[in-house]
Coordinates of C-alpha atoms in Angstrom, one line a residue:
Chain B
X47 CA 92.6 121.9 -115.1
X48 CA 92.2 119.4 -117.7
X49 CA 90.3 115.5 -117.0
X50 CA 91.6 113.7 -113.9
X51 CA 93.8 111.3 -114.6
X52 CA 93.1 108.8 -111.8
X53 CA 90.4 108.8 -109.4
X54 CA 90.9 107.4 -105.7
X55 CA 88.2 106.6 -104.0
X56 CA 87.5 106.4 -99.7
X57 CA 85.3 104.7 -97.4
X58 CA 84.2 102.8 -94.7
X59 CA 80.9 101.5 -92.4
X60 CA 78.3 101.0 -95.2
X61 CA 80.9 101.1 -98.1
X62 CA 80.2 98.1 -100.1
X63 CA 76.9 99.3 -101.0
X64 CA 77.8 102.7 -101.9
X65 CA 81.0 101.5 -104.1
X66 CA 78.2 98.6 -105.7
X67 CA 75.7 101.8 -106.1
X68 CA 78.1 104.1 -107.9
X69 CA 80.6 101.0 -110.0
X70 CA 77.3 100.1 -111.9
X71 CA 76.7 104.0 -113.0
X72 CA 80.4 104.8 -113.9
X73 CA 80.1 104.7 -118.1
X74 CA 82.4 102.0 -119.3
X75 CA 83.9 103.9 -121.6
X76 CA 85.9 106.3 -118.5
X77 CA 89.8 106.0 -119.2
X78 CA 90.6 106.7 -115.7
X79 CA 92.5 104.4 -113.3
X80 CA 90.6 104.3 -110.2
X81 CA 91.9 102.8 -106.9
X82 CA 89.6 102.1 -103.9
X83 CA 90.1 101.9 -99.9
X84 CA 87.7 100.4 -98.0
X85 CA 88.3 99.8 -94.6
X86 CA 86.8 95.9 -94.4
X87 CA 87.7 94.4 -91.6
X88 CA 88.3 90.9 -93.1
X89 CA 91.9 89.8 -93.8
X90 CA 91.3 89.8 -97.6
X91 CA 89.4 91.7 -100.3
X92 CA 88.3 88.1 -102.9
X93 CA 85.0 88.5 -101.6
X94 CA 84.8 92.6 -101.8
X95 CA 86.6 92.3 -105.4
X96 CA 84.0 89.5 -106.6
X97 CA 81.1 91.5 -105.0
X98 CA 82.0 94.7 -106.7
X99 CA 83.0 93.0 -110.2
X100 CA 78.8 91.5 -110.1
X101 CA 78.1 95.5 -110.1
X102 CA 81.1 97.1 -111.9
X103 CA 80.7 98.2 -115.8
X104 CA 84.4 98.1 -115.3
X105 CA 86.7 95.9 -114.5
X106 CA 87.9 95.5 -110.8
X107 CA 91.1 93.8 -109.2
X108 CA 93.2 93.7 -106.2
X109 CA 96.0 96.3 -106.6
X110 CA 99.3 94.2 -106.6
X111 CA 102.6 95.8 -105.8
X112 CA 105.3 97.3 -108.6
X113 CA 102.4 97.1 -111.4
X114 CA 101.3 100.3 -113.1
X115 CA 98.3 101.6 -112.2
X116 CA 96.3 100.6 -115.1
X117 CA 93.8 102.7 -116.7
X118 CA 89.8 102.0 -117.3
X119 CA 90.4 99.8 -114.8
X120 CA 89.5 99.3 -110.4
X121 CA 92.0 98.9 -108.4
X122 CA 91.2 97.7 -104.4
X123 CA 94.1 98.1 -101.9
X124 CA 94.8 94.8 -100.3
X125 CA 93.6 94.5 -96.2
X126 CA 95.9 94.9 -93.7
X127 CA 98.8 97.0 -96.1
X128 CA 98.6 100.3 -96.9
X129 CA 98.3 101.2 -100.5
X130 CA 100.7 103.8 -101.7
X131 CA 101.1 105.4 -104.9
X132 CA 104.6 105.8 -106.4
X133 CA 105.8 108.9 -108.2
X134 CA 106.6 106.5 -111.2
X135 CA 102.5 106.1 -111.0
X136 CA 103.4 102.7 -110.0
X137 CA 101.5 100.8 -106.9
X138 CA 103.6 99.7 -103.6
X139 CA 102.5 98.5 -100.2
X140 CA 103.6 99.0 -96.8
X141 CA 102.7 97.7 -93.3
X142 CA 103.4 100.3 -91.4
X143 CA 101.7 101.4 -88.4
X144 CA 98.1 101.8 -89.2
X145 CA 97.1 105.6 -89.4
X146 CA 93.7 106.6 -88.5
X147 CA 93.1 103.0 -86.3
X148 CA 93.2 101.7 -90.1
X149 CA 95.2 100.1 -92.7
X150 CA 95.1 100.4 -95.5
X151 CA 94.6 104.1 -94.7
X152 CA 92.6 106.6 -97.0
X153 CA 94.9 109.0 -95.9
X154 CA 97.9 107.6 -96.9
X155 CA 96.6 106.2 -100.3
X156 CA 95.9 110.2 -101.2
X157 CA 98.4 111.6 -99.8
X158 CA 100.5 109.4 -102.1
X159 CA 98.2 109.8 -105.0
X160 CA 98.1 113.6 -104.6
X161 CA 101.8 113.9 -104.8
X162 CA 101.6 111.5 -107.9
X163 CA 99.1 113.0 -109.5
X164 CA 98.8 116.6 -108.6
X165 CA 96.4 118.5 -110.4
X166 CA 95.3 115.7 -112.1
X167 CA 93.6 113.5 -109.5
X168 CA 90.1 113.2 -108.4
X169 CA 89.4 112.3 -104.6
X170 CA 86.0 110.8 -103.5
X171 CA 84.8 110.0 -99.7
X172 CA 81.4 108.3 -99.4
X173 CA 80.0 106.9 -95.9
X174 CA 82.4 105.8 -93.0
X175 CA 82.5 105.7 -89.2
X176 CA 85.9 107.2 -88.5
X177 CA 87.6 110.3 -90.1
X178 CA 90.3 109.0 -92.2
X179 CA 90.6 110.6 -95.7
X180 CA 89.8 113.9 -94.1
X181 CA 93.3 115.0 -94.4
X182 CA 93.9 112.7 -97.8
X183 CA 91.6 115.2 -99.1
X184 CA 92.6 117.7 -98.2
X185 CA 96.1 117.2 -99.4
X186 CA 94.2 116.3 -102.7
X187 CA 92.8 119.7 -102.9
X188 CA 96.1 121.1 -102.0
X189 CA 98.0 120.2 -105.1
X190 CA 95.0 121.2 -107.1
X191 CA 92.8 118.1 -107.3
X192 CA 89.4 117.7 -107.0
X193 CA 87.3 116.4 -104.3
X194 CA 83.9 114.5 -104.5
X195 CA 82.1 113.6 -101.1
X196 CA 78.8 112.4 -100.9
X197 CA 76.5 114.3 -98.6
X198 CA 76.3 113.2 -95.1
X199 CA 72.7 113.4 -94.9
X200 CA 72.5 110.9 -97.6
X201 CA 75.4 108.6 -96.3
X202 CA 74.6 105.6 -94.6
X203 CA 76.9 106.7 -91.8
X204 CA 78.0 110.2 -91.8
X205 CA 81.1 110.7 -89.8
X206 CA 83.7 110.0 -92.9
X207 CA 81.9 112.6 -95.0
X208 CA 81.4 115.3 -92.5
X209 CA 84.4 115.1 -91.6
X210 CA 86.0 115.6 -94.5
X211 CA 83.8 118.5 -95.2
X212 CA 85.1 119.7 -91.9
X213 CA 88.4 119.8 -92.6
X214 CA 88.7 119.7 -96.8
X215 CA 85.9 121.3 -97.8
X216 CA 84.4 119.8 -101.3
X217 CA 84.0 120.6 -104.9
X218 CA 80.7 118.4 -105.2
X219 CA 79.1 117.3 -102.4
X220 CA 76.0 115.6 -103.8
X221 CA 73.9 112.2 -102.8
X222 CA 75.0 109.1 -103.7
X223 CA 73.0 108.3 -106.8
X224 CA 74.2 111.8 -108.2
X225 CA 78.4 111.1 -108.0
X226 CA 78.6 108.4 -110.7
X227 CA 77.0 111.5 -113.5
X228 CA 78.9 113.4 -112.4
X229 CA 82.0 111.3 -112.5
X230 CA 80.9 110.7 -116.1
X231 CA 80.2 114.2 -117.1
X232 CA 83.9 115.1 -115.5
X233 CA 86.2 112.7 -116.7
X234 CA 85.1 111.5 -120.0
X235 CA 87.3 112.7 -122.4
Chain O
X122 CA 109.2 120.8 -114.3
X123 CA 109.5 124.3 -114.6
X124 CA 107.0 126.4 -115.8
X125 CA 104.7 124.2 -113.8
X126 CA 101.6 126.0 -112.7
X127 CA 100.1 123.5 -110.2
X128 CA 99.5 124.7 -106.9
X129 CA 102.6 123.4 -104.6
X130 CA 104.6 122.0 -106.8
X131 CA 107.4 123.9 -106.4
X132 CA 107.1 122.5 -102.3
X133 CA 106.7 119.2 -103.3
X134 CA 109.8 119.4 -105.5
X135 CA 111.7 121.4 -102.7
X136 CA 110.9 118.1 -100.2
X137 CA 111.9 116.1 -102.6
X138 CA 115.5 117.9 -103.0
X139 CA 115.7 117.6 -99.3
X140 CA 114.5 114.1 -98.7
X141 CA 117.5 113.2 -101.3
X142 CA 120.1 114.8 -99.4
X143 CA 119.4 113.6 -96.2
X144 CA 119.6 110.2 -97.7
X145 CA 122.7 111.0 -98.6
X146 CA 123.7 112.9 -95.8
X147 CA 123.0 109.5 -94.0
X148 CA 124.9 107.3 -95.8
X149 CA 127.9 109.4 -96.1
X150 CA 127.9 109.7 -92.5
X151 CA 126.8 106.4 -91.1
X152 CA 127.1 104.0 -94.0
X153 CA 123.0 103.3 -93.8
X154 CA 122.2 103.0 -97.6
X155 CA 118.4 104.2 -98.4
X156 CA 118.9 105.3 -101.8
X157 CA 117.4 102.0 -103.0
X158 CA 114.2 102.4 -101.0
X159 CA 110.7 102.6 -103.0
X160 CA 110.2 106.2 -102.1
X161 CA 106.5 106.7 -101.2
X162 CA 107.3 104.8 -97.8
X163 CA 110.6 106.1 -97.7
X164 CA 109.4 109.8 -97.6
X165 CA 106.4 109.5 -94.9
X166 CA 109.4 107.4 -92.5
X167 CA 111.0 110.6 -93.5
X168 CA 108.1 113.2 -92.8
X169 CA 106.6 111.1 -89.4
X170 CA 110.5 111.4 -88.5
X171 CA 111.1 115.3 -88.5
X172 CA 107.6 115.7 -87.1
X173 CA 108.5 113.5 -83.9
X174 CA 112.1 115.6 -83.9
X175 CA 110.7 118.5 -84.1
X176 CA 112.6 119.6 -86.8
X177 CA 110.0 121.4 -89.1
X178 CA 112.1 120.7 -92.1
X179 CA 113.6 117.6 -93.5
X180 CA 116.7 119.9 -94.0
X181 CA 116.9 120.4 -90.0
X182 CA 116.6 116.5 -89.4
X183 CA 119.5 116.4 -92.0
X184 CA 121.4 118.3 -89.5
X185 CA 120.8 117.0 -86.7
X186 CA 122.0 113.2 -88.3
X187 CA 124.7 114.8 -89.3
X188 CA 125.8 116.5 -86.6
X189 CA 123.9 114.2 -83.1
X190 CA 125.7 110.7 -83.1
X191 CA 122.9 110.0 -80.4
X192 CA 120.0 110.3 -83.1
X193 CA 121.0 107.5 -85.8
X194 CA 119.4 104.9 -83.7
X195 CA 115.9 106.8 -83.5
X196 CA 116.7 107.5 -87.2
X197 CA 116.7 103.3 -88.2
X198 CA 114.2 102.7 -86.2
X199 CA 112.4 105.4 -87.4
X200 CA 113.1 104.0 -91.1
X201 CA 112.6 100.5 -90.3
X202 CA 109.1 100.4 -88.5
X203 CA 109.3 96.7 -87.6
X204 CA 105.3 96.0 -87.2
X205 CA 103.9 92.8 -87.3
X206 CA 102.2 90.3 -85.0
X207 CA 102.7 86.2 -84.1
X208 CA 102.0 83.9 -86.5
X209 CA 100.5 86.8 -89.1
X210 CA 98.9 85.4 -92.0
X211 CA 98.2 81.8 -90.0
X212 CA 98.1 80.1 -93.6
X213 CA 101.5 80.5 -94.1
X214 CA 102.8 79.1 -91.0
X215 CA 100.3 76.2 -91.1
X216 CA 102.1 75.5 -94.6
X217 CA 104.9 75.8 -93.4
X218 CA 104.1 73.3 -90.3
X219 CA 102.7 70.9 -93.4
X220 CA 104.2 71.3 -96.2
X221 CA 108.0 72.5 -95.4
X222 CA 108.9 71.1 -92.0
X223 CA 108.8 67.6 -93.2
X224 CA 111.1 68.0 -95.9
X225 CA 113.2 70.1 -93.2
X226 CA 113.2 66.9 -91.2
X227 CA 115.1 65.1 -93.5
X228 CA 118.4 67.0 -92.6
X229 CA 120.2 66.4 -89.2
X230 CA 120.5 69.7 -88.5
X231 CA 118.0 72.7 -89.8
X232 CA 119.6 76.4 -90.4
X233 CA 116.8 78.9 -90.6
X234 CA 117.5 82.3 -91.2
X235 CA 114.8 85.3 -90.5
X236 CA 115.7 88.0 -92.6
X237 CA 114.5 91.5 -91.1
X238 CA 113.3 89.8 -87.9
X239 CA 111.9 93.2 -86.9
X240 CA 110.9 92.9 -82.8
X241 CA 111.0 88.9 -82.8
X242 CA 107.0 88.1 -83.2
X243 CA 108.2 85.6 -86.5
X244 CA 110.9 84.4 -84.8
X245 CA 109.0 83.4 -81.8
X246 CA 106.1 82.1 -83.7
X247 CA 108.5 80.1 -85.7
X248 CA 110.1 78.7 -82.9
X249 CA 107.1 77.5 -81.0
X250 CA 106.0 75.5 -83.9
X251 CA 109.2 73.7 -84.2
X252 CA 109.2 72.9 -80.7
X253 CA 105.9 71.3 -81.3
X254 CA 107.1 69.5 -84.7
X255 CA 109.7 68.3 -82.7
X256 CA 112.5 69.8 -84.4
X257 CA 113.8 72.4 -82.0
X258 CA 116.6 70.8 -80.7
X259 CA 118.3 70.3 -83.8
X260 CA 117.4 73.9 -85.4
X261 CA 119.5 77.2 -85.7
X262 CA 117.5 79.7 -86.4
X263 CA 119.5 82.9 -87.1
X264 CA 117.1 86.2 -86.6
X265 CA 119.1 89.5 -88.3
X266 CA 117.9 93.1 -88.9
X267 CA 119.4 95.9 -89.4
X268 CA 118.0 97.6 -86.5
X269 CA 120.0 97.1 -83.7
X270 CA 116.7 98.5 -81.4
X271 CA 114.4 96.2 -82.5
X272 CA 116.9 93.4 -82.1
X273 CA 117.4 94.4 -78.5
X274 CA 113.3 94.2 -78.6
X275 CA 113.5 90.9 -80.5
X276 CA 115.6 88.9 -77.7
X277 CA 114.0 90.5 -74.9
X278 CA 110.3 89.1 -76.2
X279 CA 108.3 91.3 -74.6
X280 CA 105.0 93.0 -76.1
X281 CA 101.9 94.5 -74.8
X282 CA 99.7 91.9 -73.2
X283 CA 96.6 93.7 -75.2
X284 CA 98.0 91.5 -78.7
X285 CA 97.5 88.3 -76.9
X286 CA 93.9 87.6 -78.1
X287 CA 94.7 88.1 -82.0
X288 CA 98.3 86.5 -81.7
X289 CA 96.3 83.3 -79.6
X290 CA 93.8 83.0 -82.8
X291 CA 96.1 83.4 -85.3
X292 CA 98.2 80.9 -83.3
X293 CA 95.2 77.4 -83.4
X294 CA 94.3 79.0 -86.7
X295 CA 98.2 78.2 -87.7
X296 CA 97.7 74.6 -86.2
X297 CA 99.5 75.1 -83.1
X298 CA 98.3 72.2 -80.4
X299 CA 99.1 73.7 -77.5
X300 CA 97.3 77.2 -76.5
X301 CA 100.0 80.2 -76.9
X302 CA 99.5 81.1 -73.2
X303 CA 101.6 78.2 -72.4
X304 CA 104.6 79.7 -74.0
X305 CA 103.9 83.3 -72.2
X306 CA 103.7 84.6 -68.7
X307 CA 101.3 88.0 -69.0
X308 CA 102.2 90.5 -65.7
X309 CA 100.2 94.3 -66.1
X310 CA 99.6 95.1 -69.5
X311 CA 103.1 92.8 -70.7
X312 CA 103.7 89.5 -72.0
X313 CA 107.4 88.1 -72.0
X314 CA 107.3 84.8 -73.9
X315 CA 109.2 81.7 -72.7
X316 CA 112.9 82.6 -73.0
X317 CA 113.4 79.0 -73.3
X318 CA 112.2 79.6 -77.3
X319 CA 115.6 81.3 -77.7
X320 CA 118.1 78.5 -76.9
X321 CA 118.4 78.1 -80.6
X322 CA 118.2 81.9 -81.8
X323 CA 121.0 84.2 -82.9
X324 CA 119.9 87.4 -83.2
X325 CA 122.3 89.3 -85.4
X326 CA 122.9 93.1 -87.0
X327 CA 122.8 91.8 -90.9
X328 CA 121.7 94.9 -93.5
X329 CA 120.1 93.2 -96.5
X330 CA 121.1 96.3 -98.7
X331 CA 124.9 96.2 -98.1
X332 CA 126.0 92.9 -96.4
X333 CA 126.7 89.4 -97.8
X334 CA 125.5 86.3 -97.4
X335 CA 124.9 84.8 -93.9
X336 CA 124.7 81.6 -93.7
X337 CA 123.6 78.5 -95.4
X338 CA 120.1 78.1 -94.7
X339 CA 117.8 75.4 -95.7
X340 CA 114.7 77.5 -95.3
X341 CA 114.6 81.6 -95.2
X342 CA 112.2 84.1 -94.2
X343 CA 111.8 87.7 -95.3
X344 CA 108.0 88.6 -95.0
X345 CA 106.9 92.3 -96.1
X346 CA 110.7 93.6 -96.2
X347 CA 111.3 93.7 -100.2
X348 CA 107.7 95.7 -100.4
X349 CA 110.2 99.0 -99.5
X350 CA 113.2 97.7 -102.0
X351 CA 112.7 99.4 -105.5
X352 CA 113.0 96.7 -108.2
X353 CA 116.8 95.9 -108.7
X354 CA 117.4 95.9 -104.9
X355 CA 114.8 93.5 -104.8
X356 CA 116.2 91.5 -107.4
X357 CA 119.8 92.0 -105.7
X358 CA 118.3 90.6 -102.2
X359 CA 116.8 87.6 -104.2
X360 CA 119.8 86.9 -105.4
X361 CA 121.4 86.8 -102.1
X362 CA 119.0 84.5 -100.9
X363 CA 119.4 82.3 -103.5
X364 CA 123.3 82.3 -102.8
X365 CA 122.5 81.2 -99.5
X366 CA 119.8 78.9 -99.9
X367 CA 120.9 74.9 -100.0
X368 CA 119.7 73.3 -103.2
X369 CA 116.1 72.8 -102.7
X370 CA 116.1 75.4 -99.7
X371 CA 112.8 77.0 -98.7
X372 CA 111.9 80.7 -99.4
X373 CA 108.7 82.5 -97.6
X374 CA 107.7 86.3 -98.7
X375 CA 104.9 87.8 -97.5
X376 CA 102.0 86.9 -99.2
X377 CA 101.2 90.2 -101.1
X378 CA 104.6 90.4 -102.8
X379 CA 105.1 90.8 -106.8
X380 CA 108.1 88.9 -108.1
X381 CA 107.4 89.3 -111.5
X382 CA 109.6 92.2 -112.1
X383 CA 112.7 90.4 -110.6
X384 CA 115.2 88.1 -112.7
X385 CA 116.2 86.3 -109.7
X386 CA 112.8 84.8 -108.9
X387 CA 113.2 82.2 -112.1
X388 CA 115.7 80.4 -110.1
X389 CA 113.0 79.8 -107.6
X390 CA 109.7 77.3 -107.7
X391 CA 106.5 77.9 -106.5
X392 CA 105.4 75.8 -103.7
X393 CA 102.3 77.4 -102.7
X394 CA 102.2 80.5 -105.2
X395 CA 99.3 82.6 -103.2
X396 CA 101.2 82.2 -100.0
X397 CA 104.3 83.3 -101.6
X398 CA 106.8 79.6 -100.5
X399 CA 109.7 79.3 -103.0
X400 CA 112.0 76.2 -103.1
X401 CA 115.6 77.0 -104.9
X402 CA 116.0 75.5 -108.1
X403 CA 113.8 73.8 -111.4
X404 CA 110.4 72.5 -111.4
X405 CA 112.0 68.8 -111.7
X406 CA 114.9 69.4 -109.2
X407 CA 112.2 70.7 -106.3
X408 CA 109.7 67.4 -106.9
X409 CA 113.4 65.4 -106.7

């Protein structure tokens, strides 16, 4: 398995901090596109995007439809669309029924991205309240991608974690302020 | 591919094979084009499809819509997922209420035309706030989909009473001046809205990937259906639009939409860029 290619990252209740906490320790010199659901619960991500960009060493923008997934660059999924991975490695949106009580859904984004990216891909879950990405990571690990989840006992709420732990299992599962070395240690060329 | 030594592939590739003959499979049969569909939607439809069948195997859905005239319905609906909710995204509506309806009011008689009206919740929305613009009476507002399930839906108007609380904020936030209860009558857990909305509704079966133009509209609708279009079928449907558009006609996408990639969209002017309202022609011709 060489460096990912593209890291997608999940999470919910609690997520702002820990995407703030871990966007100001990625190096800025990471080549990897990385593309972000956060369950939110406002009808649009400005204020998460401006928010995150104050923290970032990279920079961040909302995902748009038919673009390339850009590399060295954040991408957050839009609320209220899912955010899907093309084979072509190109974004696309869909409103379909939510999945999980949410969209977008961290399921469907790596589902997507896993068939995308195959072994290639790197899948991260931090805190959450609800137990979607459990089966996006799974489905990660399944076409030989890796999978980062923060430790429940560290996460600000642990259902998303555990529960992907539960039914994905983990490469890393490490605190917090340990994932963005890690990140760096993994996927700098 | 070959020689590929990733976990799965092979099964990924082998769904893919599959998902492409049962798109063709349904086309040959039943004339329902999906080859033109971005196909990271198009293969979860696909998947949530043979799940709910039963089938195990795209290949055994495949069979079944080749050989079960009974399933092609359950198969559009099942590839069409008409979700949405009354006046979603209550910016747009309020521009439209502001910024389109007036010039709308300069013609004696208003063609709208609903592209992909899904269940009816736009086409309903729409309607109440021409009522209250006052411009109903001389309005045709022709509602098409390809779906003949969800039309039946659509002209029935009835949804679960539980939406009523979003679809009644999103309704004042839209600058409605009534409340949206007046134009329903909840019984157990279902609203039906006012049938009276219809008088000036055709709902008709219109597929945007194969038919024609419909009609001459002065304004048209066609909110989150080009997000599953691949580029040039995008570009194609623009085009239609266009063609049926009168000069200076409105256009209103949903508001996440990328144009950028289609030719077609330079025959078109922003009128509010972010919440994606088009008027046909030039910069000078809109501003007249």
């Amino acid at each position: 398995m060489g460096t990912p290619q593209a890291i997608v990252i999940g999470c919910s209740a609690g997520g702002l901090a820990a995407l703030e906490a871990l966007f100001a320790g990625l190096d800025p010199q990471l080549p990897q596109a990385m593309v972000v659901c956060c369950h939110t619960g406002s009808s649009t991500v400005d204020v998460l995007c401006e928010l995150l960009a104050g923290h970032a060493t990279l920079p961040v923008a909302e995902a748009r439809e038919r673009t390339p997934i850009a590399p060295g660059m954040i991408h957050i999924a839009p609320s209220g669309y899912h955010l899907l991975v093309e084979p072509s490695r190109y974004f696309a949106l869909s409103v379909d029924a939510r999945v999980n009580f949410a969209r977008p859904s961290i399921d469907v984004l790596f589902e997507s991205a896993a068939e995308a990216y195959r072994g290639d891909l790197l899948g991260v879950l931090l805190t959450g309240a609800n137990s979607d990405g459990a089966e996006g990571l799974r489905l990660v690990r399944q076409h030989g991608g890796l999978a980062v989840v923060q430790d429940p006992a560290d996460a600000e709420v642990p259902t998303m974690p555990q529960a992907a732990l539960d039914r994905a299992g983990a490469d890393h599962c490490l605190p917090l302020a340990a994932i963005a070395p890690l990140l760096n240690r993994l996927c700098l060329p | 591919m070959s020689g590929n030594q990733e976990p799965l592939a092979s099964d990924t590739e082998l769904e893919d094979i599959e998902l492409e003959l049962f798109v063709r499979a349904l086309k040959l049969r039943h004339g329902h084009d999906f080859s033109q569909y971005a196909p990271a939607s198009l293969k979860r439809r696909v998947r949530q499809l043979s799940h709910t069948q039963h089938t195990g195997t795209i290949t055994a859905l495949t069979d079944r819509i080749l050989h079960d005239p009974s399933l092609l319905p359950v198969v559009l609906e099942g590839l069409s997922v008409p979700v949405s909710e009354m006046f979603r995204d209550p910016d747009v509506f309020r521009a439209l209420r502001e910024q389109v309806f007036p010039v709308l009011a300069s013609y004696p008689q208003i063609n709208i035309w609903q592209a992909g009206c899904a269940y009816g919740q736009e086409v309903y929305s729409l309607a109440i706030l021409l009522e209250e613009a006052g411009l109903y009476e001389r309005t045709q507002i022709y509602a098409t989909d390809f779906n003949e399930a969800a039309l039946r839906h659509a002209q029935e108007g009835i949804y679960p009473a539980k939406e009523a609380q979003l679809w009644s904020r999103n309704y004042l936030e839209a600058g409605g001046s009534h409340t949206l209860a007046d134009y329903y009558s909840a019984r157990y857990e279902l609203l039906k809205l006012d049938q009276r909305l219809r008088r000036n509704v055709i709902f008709a079966n219109h597929n945007l990937v194969t038919d024609e133009v419909f009609c001459e509209a002065h304004l048209v609708l066609c909110r989150n259906v080009l997000i599953y279009f691949s580029d040039p079928l995008q570009d194609r449907t623009l085009a239609l639009f266009r063609d049926s558009l009168v000069r200076g006609g409105f256009l209103c996408l949903g508001t996440r939409e990328s144009l950028d990639f289609a030719p077609s969209a330079l025959d078109f002017t922003p009128v509010d860029a972010a919440l994606r309202i088009y008027r046909l022609g030039s910069r000078a011709a809109a501003k007249e």
